[in-house]
Tab-separated table of C-alpha atoms and ligand atoms in Angstrom:
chain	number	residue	atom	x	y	z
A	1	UNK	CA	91.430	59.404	83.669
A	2	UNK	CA	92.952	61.299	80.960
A	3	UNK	CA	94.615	60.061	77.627
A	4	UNK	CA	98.238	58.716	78.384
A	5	UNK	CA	100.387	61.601	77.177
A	6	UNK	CA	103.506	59.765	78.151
A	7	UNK	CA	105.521	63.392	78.322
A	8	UNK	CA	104.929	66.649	80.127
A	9	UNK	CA	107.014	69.243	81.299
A	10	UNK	CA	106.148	71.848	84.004
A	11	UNK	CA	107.122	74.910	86.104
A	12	UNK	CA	107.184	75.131	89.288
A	13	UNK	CA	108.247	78.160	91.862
A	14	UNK	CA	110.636	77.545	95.045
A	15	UNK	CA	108.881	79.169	97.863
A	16	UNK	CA	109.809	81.019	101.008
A	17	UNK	CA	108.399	80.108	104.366
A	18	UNK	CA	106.748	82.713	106.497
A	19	UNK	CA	105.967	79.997	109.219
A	20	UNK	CA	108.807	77.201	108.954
A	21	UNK	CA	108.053	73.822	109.097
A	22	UNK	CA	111.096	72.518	110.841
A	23	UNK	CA	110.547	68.926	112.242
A	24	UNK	CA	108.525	66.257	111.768
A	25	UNK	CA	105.837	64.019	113.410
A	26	UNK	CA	106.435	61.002	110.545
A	27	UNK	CA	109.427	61.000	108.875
A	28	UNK	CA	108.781	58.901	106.042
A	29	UNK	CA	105.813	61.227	105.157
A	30	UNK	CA	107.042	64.010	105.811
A	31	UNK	CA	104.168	64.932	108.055
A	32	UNK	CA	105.265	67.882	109.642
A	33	UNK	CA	104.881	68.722	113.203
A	34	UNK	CA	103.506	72.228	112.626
A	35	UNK	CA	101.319	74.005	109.820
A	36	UNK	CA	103.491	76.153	107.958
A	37	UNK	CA	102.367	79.552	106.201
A	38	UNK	CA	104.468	80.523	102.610
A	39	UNK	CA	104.690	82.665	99.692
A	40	UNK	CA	105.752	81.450	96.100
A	41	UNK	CA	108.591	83.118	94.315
A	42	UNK	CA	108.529	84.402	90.712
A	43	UNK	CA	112.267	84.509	89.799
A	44	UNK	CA	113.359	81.088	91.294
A	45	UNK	CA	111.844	78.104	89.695
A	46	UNK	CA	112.483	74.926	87.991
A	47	UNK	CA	111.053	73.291	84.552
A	48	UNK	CA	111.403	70.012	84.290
A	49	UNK	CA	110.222	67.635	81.585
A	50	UNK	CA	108.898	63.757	82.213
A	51	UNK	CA	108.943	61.548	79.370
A	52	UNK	CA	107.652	57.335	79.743
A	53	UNK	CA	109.337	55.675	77.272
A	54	UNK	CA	109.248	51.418	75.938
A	55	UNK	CA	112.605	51.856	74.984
A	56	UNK	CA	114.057	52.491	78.589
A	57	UNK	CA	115.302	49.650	81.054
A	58	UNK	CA	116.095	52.099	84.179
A	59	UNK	CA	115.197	56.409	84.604
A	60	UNK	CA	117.331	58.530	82.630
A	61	UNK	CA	117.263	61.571	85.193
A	62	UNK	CA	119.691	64.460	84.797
A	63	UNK	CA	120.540	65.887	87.831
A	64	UNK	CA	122.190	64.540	91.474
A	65	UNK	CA	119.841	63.291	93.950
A	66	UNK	CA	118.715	60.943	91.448
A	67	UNK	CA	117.583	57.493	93.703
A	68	UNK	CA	114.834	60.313	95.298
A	69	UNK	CA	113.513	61.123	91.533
A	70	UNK	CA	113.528	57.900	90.706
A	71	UNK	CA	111.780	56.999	93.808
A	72	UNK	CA	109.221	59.733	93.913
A	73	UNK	CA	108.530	58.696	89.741
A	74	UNK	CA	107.765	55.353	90.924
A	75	UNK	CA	105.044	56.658	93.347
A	76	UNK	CA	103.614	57.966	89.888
A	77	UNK	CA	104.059	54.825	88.617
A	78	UNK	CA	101.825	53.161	91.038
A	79	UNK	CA	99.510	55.586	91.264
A	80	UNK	CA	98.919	55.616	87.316
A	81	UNK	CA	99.686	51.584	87.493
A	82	UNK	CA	102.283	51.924	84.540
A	83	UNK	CA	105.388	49.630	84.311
A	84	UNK	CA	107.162	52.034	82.129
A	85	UNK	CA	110.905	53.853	82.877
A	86	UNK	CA	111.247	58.032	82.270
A	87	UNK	CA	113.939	60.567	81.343
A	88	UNK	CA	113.463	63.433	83.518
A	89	UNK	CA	115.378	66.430	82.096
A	90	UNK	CA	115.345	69.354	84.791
A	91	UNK	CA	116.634	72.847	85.081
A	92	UNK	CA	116.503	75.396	87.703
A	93	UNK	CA	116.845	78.944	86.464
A	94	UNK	CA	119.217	79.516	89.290
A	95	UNK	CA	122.856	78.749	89.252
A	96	UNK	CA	123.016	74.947	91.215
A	97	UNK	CA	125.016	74.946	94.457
A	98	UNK	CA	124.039	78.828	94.814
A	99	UNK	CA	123.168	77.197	98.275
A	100	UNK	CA	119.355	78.141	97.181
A	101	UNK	CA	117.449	75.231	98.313
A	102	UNK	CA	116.048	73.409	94.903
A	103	UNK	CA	113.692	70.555	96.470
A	104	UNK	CA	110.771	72.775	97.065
A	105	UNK	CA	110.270	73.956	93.650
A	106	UNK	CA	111.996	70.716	92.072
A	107	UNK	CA	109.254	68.116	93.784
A	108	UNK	CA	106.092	70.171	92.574
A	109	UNK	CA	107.688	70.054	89.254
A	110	UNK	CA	108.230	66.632	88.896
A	111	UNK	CA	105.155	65.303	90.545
A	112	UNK	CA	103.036	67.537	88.365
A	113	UNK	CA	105.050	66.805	84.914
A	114	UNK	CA	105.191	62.689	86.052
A	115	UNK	CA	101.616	62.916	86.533
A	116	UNK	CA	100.331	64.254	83.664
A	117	UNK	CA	103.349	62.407	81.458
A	118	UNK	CA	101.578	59.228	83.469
A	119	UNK	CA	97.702	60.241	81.676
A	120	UNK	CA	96.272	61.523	85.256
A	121	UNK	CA	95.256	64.404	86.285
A	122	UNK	CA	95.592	65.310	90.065
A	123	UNK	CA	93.373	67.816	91.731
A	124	UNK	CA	95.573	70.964	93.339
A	125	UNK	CA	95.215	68.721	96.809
A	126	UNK	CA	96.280	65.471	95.457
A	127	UNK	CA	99.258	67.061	93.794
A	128	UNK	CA	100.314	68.894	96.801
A	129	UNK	CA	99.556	65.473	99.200
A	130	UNK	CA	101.971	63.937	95.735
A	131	UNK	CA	105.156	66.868	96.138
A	132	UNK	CA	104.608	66.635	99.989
A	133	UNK	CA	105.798	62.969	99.658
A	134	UNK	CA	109.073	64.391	97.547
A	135	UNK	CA	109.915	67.245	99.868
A	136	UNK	CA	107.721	68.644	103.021
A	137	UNK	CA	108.242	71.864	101.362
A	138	UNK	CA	107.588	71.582	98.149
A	139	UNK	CA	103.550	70.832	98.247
A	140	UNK	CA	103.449	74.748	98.857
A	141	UNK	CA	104.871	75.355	95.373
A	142	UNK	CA	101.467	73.839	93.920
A	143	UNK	CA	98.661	76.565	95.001
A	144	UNK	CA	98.746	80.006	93.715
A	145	UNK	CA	100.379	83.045	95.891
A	146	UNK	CA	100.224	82.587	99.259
A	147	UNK	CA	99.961	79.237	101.045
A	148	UNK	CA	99.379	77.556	103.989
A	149	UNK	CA	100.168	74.083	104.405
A	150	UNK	CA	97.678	72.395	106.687
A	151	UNK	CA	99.505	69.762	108.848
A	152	UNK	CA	97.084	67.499	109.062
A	153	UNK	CA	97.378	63.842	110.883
A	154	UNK	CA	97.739	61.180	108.249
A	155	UNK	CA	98.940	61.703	104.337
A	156	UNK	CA	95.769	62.091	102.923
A	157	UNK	CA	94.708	65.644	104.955
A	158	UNK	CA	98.757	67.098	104.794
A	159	UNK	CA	98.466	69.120	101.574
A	160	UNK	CA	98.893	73.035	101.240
A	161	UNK	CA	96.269	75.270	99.428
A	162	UNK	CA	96.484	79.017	98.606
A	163	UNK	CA	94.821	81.726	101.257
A	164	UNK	CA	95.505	84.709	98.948
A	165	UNK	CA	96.688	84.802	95.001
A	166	UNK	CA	99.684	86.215	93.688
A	167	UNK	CA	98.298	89.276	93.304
A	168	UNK	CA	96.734	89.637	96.504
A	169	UNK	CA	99.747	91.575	97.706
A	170	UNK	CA	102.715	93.560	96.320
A	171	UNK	CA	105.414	92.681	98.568
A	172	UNK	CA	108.803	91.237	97.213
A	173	UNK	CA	111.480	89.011	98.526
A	174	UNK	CA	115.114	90.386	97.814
A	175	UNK	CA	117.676	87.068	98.076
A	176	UNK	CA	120.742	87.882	99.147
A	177	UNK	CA	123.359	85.171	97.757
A	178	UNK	CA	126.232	85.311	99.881
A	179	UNK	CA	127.607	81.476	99.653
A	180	UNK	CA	128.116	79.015	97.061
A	181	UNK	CA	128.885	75.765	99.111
A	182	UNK	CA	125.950	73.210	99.799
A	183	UNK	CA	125.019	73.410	103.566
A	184	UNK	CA	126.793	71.000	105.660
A	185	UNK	CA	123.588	69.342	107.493
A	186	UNK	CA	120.622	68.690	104.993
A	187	UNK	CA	117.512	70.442	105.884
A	188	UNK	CA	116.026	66.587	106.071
A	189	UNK	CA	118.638	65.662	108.675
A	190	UNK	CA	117.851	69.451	110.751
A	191	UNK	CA	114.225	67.928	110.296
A	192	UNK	CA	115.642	65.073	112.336
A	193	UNK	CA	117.460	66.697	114.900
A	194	UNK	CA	115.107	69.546	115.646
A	195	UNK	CA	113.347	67.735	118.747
A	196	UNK	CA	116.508	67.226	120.451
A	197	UNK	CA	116.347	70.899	121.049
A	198	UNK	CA	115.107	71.641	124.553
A	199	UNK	CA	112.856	74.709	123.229
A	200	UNK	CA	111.116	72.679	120.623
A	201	UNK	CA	108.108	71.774	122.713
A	202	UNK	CA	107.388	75.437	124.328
A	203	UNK	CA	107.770	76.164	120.128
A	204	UNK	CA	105.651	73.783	119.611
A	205	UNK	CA	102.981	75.531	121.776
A	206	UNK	CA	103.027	78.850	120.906
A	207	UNK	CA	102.915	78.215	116.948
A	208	UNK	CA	98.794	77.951	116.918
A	209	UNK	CA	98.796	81.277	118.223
A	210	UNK	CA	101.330	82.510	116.039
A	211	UNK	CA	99.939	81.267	112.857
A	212	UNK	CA	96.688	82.893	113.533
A	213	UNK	CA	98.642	86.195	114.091
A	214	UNK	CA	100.135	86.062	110.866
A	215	UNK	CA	97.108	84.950	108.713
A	216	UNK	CA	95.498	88.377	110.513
A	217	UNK	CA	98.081	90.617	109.230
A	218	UNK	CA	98.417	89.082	105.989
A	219	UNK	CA	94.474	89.592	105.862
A	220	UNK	CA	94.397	93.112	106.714
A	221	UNK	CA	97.933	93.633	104.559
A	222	UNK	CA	99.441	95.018	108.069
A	223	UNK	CA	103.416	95.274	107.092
A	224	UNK	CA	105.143	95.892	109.910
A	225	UNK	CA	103.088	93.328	112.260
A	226	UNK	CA	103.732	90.654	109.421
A	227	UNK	CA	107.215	91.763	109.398
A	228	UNK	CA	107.793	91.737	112.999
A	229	UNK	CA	106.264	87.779	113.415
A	230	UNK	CA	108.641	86.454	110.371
A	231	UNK	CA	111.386	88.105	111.514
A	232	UNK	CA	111.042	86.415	114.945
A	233	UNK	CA	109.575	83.124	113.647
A	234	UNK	CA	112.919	82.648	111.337
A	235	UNK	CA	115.393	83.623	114.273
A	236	UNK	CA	113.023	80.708	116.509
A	237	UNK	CA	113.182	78.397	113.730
A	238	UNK	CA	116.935	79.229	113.897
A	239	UNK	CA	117.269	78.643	118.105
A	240	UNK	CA	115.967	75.191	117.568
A	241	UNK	CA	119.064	74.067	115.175
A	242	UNK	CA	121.024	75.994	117.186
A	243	UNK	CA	120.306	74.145	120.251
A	244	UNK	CA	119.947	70.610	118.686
A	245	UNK	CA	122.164	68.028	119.686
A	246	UNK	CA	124.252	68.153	118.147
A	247	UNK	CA	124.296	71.874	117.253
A	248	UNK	CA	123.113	72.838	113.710
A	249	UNK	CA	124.710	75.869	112.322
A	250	UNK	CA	123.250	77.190	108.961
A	251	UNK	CA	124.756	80.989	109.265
A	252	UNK	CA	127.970	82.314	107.888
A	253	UNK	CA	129.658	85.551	108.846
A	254	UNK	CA	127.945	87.234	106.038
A	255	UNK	CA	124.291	85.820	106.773
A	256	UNK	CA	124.821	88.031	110.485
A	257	UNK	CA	126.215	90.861	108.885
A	258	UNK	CA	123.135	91.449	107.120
A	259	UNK	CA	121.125	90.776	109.381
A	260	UNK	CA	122.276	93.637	111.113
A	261	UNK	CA	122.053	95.810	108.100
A	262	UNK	CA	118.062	95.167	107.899
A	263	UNK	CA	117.596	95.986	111.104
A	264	UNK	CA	120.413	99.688	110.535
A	265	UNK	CA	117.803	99.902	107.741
A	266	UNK	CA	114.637	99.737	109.700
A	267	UNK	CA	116.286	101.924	112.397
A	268	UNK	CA	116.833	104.509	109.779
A	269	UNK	CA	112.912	104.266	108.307
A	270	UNK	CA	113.059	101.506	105.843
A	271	UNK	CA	110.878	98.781	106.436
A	272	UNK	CA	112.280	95.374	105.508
A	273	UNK	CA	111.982	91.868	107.928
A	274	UNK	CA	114.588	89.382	106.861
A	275	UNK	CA	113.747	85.284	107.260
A	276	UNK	CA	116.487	82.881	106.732
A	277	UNK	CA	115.933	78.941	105.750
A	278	UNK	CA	118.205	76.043	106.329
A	279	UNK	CA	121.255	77.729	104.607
A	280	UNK	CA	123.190	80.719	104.457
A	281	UNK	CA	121.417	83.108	102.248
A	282	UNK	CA	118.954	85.537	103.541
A	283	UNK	CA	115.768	86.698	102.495
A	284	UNK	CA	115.109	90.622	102.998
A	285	UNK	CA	111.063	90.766	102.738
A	286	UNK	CA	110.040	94.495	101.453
A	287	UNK	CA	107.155	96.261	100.304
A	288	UNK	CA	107.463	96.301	96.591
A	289	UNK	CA	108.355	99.959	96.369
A	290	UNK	CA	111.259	99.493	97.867
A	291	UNK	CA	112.415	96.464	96.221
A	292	UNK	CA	114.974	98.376	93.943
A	293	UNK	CA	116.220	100.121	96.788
A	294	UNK	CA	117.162	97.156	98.474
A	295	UNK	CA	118.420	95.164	95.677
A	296	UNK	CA	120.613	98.144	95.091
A	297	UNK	CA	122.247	98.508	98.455
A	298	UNK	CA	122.472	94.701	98.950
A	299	UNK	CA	124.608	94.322	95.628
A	300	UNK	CA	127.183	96.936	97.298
A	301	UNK	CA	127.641	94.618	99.984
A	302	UNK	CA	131.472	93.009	99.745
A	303	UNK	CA	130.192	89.278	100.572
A	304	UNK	CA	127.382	89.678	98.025
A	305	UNK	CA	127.035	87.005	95.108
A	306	UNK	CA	124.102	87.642	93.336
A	307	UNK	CA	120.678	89.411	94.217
A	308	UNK	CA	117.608	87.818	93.416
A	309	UNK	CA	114.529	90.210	93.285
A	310	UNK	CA	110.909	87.989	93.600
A	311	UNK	CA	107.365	89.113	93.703
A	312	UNK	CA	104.703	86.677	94.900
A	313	UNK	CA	104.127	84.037	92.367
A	314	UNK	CA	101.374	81.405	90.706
A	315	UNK	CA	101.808	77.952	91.742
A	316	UNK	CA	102.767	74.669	89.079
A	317	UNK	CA	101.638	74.819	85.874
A	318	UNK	CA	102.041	72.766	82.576
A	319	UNK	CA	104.079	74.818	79.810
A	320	UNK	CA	104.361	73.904	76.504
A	321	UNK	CA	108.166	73.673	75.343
B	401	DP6	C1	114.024	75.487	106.525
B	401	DP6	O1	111.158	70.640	102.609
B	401	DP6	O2	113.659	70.729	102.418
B	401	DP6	O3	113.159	75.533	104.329
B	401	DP6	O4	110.761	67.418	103.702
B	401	DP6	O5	113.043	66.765	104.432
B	401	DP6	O6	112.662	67.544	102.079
B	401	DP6	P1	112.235	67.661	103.526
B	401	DP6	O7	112.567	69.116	104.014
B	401	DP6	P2	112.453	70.517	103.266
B	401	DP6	O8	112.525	71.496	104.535
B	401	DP6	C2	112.462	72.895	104.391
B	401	DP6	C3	112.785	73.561	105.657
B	401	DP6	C4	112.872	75.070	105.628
B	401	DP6	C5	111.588	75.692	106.162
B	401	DP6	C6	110.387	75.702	105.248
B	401	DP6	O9	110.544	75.747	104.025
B	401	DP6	O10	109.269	75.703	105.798
């Protein structure tokens, strides 16, 4: 146990899913039914600051979504057995209700600035196990680069931990903004639904397989085979909400209109795989070399709200501010 700091503030990365985790085996733990595979992402993130105070008689937290801060700090609380209230102060560096998903990079944040603010100091697996707890996704933003999060069968052996660093591999991830509402269905509640799709067993069964195939390419930096499985894997991850009962939609007329342009794109010799998560944005993954390229023709498109270029990125870390 370390000296009780009582405040802390940290950055943490969103991160994009290579492999999706898209349902769950326990809810309330948010263990997932499937390992999931991930890469960090430099220009999305979120710094948030944790401070215990005497003074306070409930959290101070500045943001919406406040009873699941306030209920992940009191996991802190228990875990550091302190009886004392915080003010969380967070920002993302994105605009909110860009419909860019904030839990992911918002849970490793505040689990690692709570924890420290609390006097303890996590190892990388206990702070992922920590985030997990917060948001399935976000114990991915704790390890460095790229990151697989092993599914595990209780809470103690679901954590993520980094195969490759962030410089293992210069490939970038070009988001294309295209809607500023929040999605209608919460990934949480797709979570829920996702077994009432008829295909989610059979996906169920080939995922082993096609994690191995990915962790292969990513090894041997093969492009266009780890382009080719994402691609797929975010259309399948897409067929299950489709088919859920009821049906969950995440697309807008936009999100299919580029798809089709990455694919006019690849037809015409450029090599870029898009992957979509639970909203309407999409990811176009590129070599880095051509990151400019895309981010250039993506910002002529008429739908087009911002463009947000990311190379792979470290995981949480403490910053002084
Ligand atoms: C589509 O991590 O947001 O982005 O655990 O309920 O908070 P909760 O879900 P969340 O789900 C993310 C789903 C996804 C795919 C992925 O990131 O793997």
């Amino acid at each position: 146990m370390v000296k009780l700091a009582m405040k802390a503030t940290a950055k943490a990365p969103s991160n994009i899913a290579f492999i999706k985790y898209w349902g769950k085996e326990n809810e309330r733990l948010r263990i997932p039914s499937n390992s999931s595979i991930s890469m960090n992402l430099s220009d999305l993130y979120t710094v948030t600051t944790v401070e215990f105070d005497p003074k306070l008689k409930a959290d101070k937290i500045n943001i919406n979504g406040s009873k699941r801060v306030s209920d992940h700090l009191s996991l802190v609380r228990k875990l550091a057995k302190l009886k004392l209230y915080a003010t969380v102060k967070t920002e993302n560096n994105f605009p909110s209700g860009a419909g860019i998903a904030s839990s992911a990079s918002g849970f490793a944040a505040l689990s690692l600035a709570a924890t420290r603010a609390a006097g303890l100091e996590l190892t990388e697996r206990g702070l992922s196990i920590l985030a997990r707890l917060g948001s399935g996704s976000a114990c991915r933003s704790i390890p460095d680069g790229f990151v697989e999060w092993h599914k595990g069968s209780r809470s103690d052996n679901s954590y993520a931990y980094s195969l490759y660093p962030d410089d293992y591999w210069d490939i970038a991830d070009v988001v294309a903004i295209v809607t500023n509402k929040h999605k209608q269905v919460t990934s949480s509640d797709g979570h829920s639904l996702a077994k009432s799709s008829p295909f989610f067993k059979k996906r169920q069964k080939i995922l082993g397989q096609k994690n191995k195939d990915l962790k292969m390419a990513l090894k041997k930096r093969d492009f266009t085979h780890f382009g080719e499985i994402i691609e797929s894997e975010a259309l399948e991850m897409h067929a299950i909400a489709l088919t859920s009962k009821p049906p969950v939609l995440y697309w807008n007329g936009a999100t299919v209109e580029l798809m089709g342009e990455v694919l006019d794109w690849r037809n015409g010799g450029l090599e870029a795989y898009f992957t979509i998560d639970a909203g309407a944005n999409l990811h176009v993954i590129c070599q880095g070399k051509d990151a400019n390229l895309i981010n250039n023709k993506l910002r002529r498109n008429k739908n087009m709200l911002k463009v947000i270029v990311n190379k792979p990125a470290e995981g949480a870390r403490i910053i002084e501010k």
